[in-house]
Short mmCIF file of C-alpha atoms and ligand atoms in Angstrom, two decimals:
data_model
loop_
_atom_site.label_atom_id
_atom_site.label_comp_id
_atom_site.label_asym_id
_atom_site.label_seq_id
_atom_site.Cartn_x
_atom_site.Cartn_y
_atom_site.Cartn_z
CA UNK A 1144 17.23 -43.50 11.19
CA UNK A 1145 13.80 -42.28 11.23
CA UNK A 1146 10.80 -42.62 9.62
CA UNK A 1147 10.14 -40.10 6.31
CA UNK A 1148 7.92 -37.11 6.75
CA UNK A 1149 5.45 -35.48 4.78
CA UNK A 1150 3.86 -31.89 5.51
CA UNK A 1151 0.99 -31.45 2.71
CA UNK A 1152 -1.61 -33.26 0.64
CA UNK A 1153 -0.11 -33.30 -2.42
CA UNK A 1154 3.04 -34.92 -1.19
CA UNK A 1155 1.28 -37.39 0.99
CA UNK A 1156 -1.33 -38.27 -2.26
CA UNK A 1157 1.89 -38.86 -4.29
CA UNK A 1158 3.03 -41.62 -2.07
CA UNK A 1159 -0.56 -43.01 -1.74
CA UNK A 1160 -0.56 -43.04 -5.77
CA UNK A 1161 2.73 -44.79 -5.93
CA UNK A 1162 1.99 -47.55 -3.36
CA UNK A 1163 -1.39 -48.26 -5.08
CA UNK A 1164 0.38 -48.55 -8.40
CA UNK A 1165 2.23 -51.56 -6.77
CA UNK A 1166 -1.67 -53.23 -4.97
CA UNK A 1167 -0.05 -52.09 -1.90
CA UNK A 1168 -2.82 -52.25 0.82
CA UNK A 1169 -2.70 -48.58 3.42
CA UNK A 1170 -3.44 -48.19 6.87
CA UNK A 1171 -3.70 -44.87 8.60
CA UNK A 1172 -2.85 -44.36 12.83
CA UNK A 1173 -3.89 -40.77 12.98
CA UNK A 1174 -2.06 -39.57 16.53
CA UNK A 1175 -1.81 -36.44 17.90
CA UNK A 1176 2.05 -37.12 18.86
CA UNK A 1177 3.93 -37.44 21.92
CA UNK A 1178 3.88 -40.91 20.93
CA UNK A 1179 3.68 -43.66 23.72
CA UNK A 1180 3.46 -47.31 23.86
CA UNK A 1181 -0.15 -47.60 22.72
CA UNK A 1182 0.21 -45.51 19.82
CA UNK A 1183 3.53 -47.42 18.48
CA UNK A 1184 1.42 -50.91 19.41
CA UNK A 1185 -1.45 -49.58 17.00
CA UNK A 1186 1.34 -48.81 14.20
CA UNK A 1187 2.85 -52.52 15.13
CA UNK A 1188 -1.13 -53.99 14.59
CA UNK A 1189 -1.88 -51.60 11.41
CA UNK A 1190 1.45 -53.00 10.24
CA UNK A 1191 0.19 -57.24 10.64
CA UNK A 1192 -2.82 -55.72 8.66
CA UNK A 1193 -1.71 -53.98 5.85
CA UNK A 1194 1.25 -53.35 3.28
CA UNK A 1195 1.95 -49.81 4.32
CA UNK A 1196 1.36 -48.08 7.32
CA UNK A 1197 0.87 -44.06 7.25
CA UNK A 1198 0.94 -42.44 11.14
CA UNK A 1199 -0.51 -38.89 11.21
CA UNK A 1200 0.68 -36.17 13.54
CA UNK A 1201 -1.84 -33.25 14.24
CA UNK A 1202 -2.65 -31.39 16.97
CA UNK A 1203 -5.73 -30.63 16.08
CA UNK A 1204 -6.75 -26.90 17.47
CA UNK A 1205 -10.91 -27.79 16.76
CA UNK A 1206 -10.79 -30.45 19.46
CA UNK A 1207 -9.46 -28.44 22.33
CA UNK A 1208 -11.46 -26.76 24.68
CA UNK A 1209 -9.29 -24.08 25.89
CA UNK A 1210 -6.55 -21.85 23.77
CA UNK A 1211 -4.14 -22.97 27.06
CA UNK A 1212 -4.44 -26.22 26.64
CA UNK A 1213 -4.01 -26.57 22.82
CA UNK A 1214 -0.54 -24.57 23.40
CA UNK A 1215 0.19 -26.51 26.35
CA UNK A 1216 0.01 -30.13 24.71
CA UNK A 1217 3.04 -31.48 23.79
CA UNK A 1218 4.60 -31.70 20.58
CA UNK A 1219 7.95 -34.18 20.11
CA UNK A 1220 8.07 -34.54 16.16
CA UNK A 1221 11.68 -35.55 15.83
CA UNK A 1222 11.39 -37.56 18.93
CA UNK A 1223 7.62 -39.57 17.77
CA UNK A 1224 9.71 -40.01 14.03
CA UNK A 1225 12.63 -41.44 15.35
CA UNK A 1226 10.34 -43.35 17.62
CA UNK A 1227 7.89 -45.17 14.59
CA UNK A 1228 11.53 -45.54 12.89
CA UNK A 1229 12.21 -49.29 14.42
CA UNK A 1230 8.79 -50.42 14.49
CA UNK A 1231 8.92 -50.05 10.88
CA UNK A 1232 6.21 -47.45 9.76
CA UNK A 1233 6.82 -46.30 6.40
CA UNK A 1234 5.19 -42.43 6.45
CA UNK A 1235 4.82 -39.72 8.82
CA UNK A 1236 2.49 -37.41 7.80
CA UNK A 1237 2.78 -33.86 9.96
CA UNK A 1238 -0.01 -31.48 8.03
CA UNK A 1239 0.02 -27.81 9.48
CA UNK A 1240 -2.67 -26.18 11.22
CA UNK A 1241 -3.10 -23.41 8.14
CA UNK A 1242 -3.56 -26.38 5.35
CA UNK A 1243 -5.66 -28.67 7.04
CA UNK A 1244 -8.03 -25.29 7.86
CA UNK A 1245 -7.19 -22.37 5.30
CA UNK A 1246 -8.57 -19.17 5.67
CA UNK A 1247 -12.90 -19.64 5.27
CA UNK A 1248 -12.69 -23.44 6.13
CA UNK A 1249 -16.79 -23.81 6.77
CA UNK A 1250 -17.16 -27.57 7.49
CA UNK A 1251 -18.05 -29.23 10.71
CA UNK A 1252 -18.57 -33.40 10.76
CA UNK A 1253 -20.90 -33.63 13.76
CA UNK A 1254 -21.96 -36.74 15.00
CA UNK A 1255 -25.18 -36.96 16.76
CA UNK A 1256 -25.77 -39.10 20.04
CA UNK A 1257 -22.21 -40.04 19.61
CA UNK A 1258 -20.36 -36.64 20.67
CA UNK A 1259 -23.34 -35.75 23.31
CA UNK A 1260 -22.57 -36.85 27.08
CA UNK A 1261 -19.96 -38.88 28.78
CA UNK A 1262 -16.64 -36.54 27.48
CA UNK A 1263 -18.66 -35.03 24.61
CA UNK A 1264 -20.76 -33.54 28.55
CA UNK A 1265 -17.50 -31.84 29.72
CA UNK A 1266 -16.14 -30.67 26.29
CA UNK A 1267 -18.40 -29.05 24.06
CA UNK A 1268 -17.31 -29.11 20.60
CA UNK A 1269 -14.41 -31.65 20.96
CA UNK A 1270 -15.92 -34.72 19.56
CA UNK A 1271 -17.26 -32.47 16.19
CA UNK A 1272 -13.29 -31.39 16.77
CA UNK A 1273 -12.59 -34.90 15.92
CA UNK A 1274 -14.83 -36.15 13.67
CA UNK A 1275 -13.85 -33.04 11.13
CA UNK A 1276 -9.96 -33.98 11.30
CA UNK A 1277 -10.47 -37.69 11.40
CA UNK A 1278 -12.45 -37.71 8.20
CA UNK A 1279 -10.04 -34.94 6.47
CA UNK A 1280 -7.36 -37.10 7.76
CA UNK A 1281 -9.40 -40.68 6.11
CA UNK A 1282 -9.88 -38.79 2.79
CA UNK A 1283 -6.55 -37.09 2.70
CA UNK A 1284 -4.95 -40.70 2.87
CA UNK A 1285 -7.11 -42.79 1.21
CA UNK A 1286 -6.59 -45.45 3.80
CA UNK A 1287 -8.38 -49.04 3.48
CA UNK A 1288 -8.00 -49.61 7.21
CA UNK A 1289 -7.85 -47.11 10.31
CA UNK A 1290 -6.77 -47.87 13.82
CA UNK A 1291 -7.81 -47.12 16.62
CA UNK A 1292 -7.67 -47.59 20.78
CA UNK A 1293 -10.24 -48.72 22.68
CA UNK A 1294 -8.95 -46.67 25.68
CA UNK A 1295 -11.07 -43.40 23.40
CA UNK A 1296 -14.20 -45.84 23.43
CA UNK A 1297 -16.67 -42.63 22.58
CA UNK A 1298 -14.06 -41.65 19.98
CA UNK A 1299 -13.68 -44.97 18.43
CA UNK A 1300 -17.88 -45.30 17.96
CA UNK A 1301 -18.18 -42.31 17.01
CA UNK A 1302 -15.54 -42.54 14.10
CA UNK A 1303 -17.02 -45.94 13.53
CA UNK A 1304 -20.30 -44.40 13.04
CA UNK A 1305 -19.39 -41.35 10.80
CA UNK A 1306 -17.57 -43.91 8.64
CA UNK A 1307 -21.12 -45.97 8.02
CA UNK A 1308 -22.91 -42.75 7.94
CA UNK A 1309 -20.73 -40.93 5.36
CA UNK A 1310 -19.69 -43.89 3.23
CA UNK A 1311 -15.91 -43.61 3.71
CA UNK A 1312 -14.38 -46.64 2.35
CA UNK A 1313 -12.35 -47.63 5.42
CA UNK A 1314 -12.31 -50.36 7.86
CA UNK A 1315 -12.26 -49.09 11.37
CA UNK A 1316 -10.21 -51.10 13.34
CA UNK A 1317 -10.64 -51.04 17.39
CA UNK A 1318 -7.32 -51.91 19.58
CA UNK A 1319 -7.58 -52.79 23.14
CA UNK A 1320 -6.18 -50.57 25.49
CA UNK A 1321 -2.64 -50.98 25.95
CA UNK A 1322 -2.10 -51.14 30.02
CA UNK A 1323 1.02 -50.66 32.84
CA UNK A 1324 1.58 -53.71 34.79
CA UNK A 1325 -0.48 -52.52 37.11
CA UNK A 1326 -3.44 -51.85 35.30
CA UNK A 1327 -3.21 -47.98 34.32
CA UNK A 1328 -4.27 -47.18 30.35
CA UNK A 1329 -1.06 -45.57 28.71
CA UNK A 1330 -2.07 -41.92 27.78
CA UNK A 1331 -0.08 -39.00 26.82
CA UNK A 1332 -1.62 -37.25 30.37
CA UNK A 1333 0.54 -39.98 32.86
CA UNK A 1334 3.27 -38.04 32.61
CA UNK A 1335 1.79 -34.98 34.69
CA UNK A 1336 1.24 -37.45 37.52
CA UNK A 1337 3.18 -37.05 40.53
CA UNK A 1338 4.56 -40.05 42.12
CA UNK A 1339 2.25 -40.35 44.63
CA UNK A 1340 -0.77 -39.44 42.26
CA UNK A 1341 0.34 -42.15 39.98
CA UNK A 1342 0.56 -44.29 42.89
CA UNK A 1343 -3.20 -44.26 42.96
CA UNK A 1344 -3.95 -43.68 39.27
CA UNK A 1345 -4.28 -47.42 38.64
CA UNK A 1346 -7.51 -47.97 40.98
CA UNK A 1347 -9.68 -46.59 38.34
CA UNK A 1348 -9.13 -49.35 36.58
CA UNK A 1349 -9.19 -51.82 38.62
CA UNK A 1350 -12.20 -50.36 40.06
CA UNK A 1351 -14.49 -50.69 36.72
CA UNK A 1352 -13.22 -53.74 36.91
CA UNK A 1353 -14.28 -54.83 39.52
CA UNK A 1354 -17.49 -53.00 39.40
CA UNK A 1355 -18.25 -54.64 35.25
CA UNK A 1356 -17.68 -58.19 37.14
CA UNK A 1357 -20.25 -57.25 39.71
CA UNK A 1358 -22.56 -56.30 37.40
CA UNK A 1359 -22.11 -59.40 34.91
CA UNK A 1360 -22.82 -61.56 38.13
CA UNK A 1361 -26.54 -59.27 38.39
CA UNK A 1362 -25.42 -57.04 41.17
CA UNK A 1363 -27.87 -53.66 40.48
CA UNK A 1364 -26.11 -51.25 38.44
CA UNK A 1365 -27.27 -48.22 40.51
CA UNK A 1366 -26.13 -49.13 43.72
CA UNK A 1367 -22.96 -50.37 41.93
CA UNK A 1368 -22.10 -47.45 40.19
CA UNK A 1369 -22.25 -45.11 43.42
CA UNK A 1370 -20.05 -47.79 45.37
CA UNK A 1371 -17.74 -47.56 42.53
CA UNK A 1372 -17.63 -43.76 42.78
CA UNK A 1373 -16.97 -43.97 46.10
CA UNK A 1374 -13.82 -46.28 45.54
CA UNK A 1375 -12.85 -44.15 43.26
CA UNK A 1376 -12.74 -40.68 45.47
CA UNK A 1377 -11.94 -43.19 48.40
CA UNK A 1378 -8.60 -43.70 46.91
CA UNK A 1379 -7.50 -40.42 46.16
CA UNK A 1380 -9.31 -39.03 43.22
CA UNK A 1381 -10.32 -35.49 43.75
CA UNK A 1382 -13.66 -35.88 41.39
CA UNK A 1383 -15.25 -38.07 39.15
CA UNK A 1384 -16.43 -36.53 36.37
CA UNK A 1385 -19.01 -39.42 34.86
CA UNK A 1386 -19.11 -43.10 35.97
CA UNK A 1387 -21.78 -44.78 33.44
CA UNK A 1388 -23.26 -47.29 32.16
CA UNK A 1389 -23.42 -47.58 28.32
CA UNK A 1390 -24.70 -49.96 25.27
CA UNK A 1391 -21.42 -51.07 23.43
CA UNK A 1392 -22.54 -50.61 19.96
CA UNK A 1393 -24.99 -47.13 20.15
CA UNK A 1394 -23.39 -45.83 23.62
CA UNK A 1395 -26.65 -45.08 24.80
CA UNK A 1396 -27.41 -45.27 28.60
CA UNK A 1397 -28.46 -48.72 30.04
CA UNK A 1398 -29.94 -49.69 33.41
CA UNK A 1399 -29.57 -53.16 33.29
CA UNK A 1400 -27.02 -55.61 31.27
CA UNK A 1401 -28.97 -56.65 28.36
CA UNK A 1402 -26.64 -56.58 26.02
CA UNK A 1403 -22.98 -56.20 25.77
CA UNK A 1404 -22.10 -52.90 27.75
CA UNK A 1405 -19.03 -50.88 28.72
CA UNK A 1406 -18.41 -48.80 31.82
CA UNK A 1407 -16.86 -45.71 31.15
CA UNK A 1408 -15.30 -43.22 33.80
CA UNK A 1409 -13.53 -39.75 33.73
CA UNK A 1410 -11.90 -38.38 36.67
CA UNK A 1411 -9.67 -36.34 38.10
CA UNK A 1412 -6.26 -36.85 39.96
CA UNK A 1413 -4.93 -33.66 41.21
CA UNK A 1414 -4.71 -31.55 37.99
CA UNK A 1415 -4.73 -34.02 35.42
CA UNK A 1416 -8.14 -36.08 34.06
CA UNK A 1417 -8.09 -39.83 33.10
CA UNK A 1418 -10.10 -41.53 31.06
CA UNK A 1419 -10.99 -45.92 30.96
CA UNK A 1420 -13.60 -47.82 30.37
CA UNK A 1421 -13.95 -51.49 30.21
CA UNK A 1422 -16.59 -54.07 28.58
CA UNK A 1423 -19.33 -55.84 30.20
CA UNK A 1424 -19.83 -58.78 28.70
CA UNK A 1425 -23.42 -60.59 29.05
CA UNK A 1426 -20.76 -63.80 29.68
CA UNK A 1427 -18.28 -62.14 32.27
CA UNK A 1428 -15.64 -64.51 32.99
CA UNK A 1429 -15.84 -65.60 36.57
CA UNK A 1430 -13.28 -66.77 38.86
CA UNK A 1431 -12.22 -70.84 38.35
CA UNK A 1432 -14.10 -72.82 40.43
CA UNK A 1433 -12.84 -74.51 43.22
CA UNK A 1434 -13.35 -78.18 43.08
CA UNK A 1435 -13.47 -79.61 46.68
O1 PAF B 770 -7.04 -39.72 19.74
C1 PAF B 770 -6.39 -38.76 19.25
O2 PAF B 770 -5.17 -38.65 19.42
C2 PAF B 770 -7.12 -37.71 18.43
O3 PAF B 770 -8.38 -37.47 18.94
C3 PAF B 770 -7.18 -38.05 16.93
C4 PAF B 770 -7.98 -39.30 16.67
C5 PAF B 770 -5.77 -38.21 16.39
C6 PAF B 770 -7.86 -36.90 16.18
O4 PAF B 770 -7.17 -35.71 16.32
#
C-alpha cells in the first residue's frame, strides 16, 4: 500500500476541489524527498491539525547552488510513498521540474533580510530558490495550514514572513526539530557521515546547547560564541561556517539577550555540512536546585 500520487496542477486542484466540497480542512508538508523521521513526524502533526494532509515532493533545481549537487541529491519516490503510506497521508504530490518552471518562467519571490547571511551568506540565491517554490507550492495547493521544521530556522522565518508579506492565506506552522538519542537533528545529509564522523556529529548540538544556557545565565555572548567555535573544531569539525547570534522573530544579529534569541551554526564534518540551531529563551531553564 502506498500513498496516491499526483504529477500536475490540474490533477492535484481536482482533489483540493473535491475535499473542499466535503469542508475538509488541507495541510501541505512540502519535502524535497528522501523522506526521514522528521519529515514523516511533520505529516503525523499536519495530520492532528487538519482533515487532509497533502506531502509535496520536489527537488527544486532554483535552490541549489551547484548543477553537481542538484543531480547528486537523492531521489526515493516509491520508497518516500510507500513510506507516508502507514502514517496515513492522503496525497503525494510529485510536480516535474518542466511544469513547475515552463519555458520563460520570469518570477523570483525574494525575501529581504530573511535570505541575506547565516546560509542565505554561503548560498547565494538558495533562499529566493525557496521562497519561489514554497509559494508556487502554497498556491498550487490551496493549503489552510503549512508545516514546517524548526531544524531550517532561516527557512521557516523566512516562509513565515513571505506569507504576511504576500497575503497567502495559510497558517505557517513551526515543528521542533526532530533529534537522535543523542542529540543530532535528523537531516537527509546524516547519511554521508562516516561512522566515526557521526560519532562526533552530535557535539554541535550539544554545544549550542550548552553555549544558549550560558548565555541565558548572562555569560557575554562574544567570548561565548568563540569558546563555542572552538568546541566545535575541538571535536572534530573541519570548519564552522557561521556560529551566531540572532533575534527569533526578525533574525537580525543581537549582542546581548534582550529578547528571545536562537543560536544558529553551520559546519562542516569531513565533506558533508550540518545545520542546528537552538532557542534562547530570556527564561532558560536552569538546572534543579539542590536543597541541602
Ligand atoms: O526544506 C526543504 O526540504 C525545502 O527547502 C522545501 C521547503 C521543500 C522547498 O523546496
Amino acid at each position: 500500500m502506498s500513498v496516491p500520487i499526483v504529477r500536475t496542477v490540474a490533477e492535484l486542484r481536482t482533489v483540493v476541489a473535491g475535499w473542499r466540497r466535503s469542508g475538509a480542512s488541507i495541510a501541505v508538508v512540502p519535502t524535497m524527498g528522501a523522506l526521514h523521521k522528521g519529515h514523516l513526524s511533520l505529516a503525523r502533526t499536519a495530520l492532528q491539525k487538519a482533515d487532509r494532509v497533502i506531502v509535496t515532493l520536489f527537488v527544486n533545481p532554483k535552490q541549489f547552488n551547484s548543477a553537481a549537487d542538484l543531480a547528486a541529491y537523492p531521489r526515493t519516490e516509491s520508497e518516500d510513498a510507500a513510506k507516508l503510506a502507514p502514517v496515513g497521508a492522503h496525497l503525494l504530490y510529485v510536480p516535474d521540474a518542466a511544469d513547475m518552471y515552463p519555458a520563460g518562467f520570469a518570477t523570483t519571490v525574494s525575501v529581504s533580510g530573511f535570505s541575506e547571511g547565516l546560509c542565505g551568506a554561503f548560498r547565494p540565491g538558495h533562499f529566493d530558490g525557496v521562497a519561489t517554490v514554497v509559494a508556487k507550492l502554497f498556491l498550487q495547493t490551496g493549503a489552510d495550514f503549512a508545516f514546517f521544521g524548526e531544524k531550517d530556522f532561516q527557512q521557516l522565518q523566512l516562509v513565515r514572513r513571505m506569507v504576511q508579506d504576500l497575503d497567502i492565506p495559510i497558517t505557517v506552522v513551526p515543528c521542533p526539530a526532530v533529534r537522535e538519542a543523542d542529540g543530532l537533528a535528523l537531516s537527509s545529509r546524516n547519511v554521508r557521515l562516516s561512522p566515526a564522523e557521526r560519532s562526533v556529529a552530535p557535539k554541535l548540538a550539544s554545544v549550542l546547547l550548552e553555549t544558549a544556557e550560558q548565555l541565558a545565565r548572562g555569560s557575554p555572548v562574544l567570548p561565548m560564541l568563540a569558546k563555542a567555535r572552538a568546541a566545535i573544531l575541538s571535536a572534530g569539525y573541519r570548519e564552522v561556517e557561521y556560529l551566531e547570534l540572532r533575534g527569533e522573530a526578525d533574525l537580525q544579529p543581537i549582542a546581548s539577550i534582550d529578547r528571545p534569541a536562537r543560536l544558529l551554526a553551520a559546519a562542516w564534518l569531513g565533506e558533508t555540512r550540518l545545520i542546528d540551531n537552538v532557542k534562547v529563551s530570556l527564561t532558560f531553564p536552569v538546572a534543579a536546585k539542590v536543597h541541602g
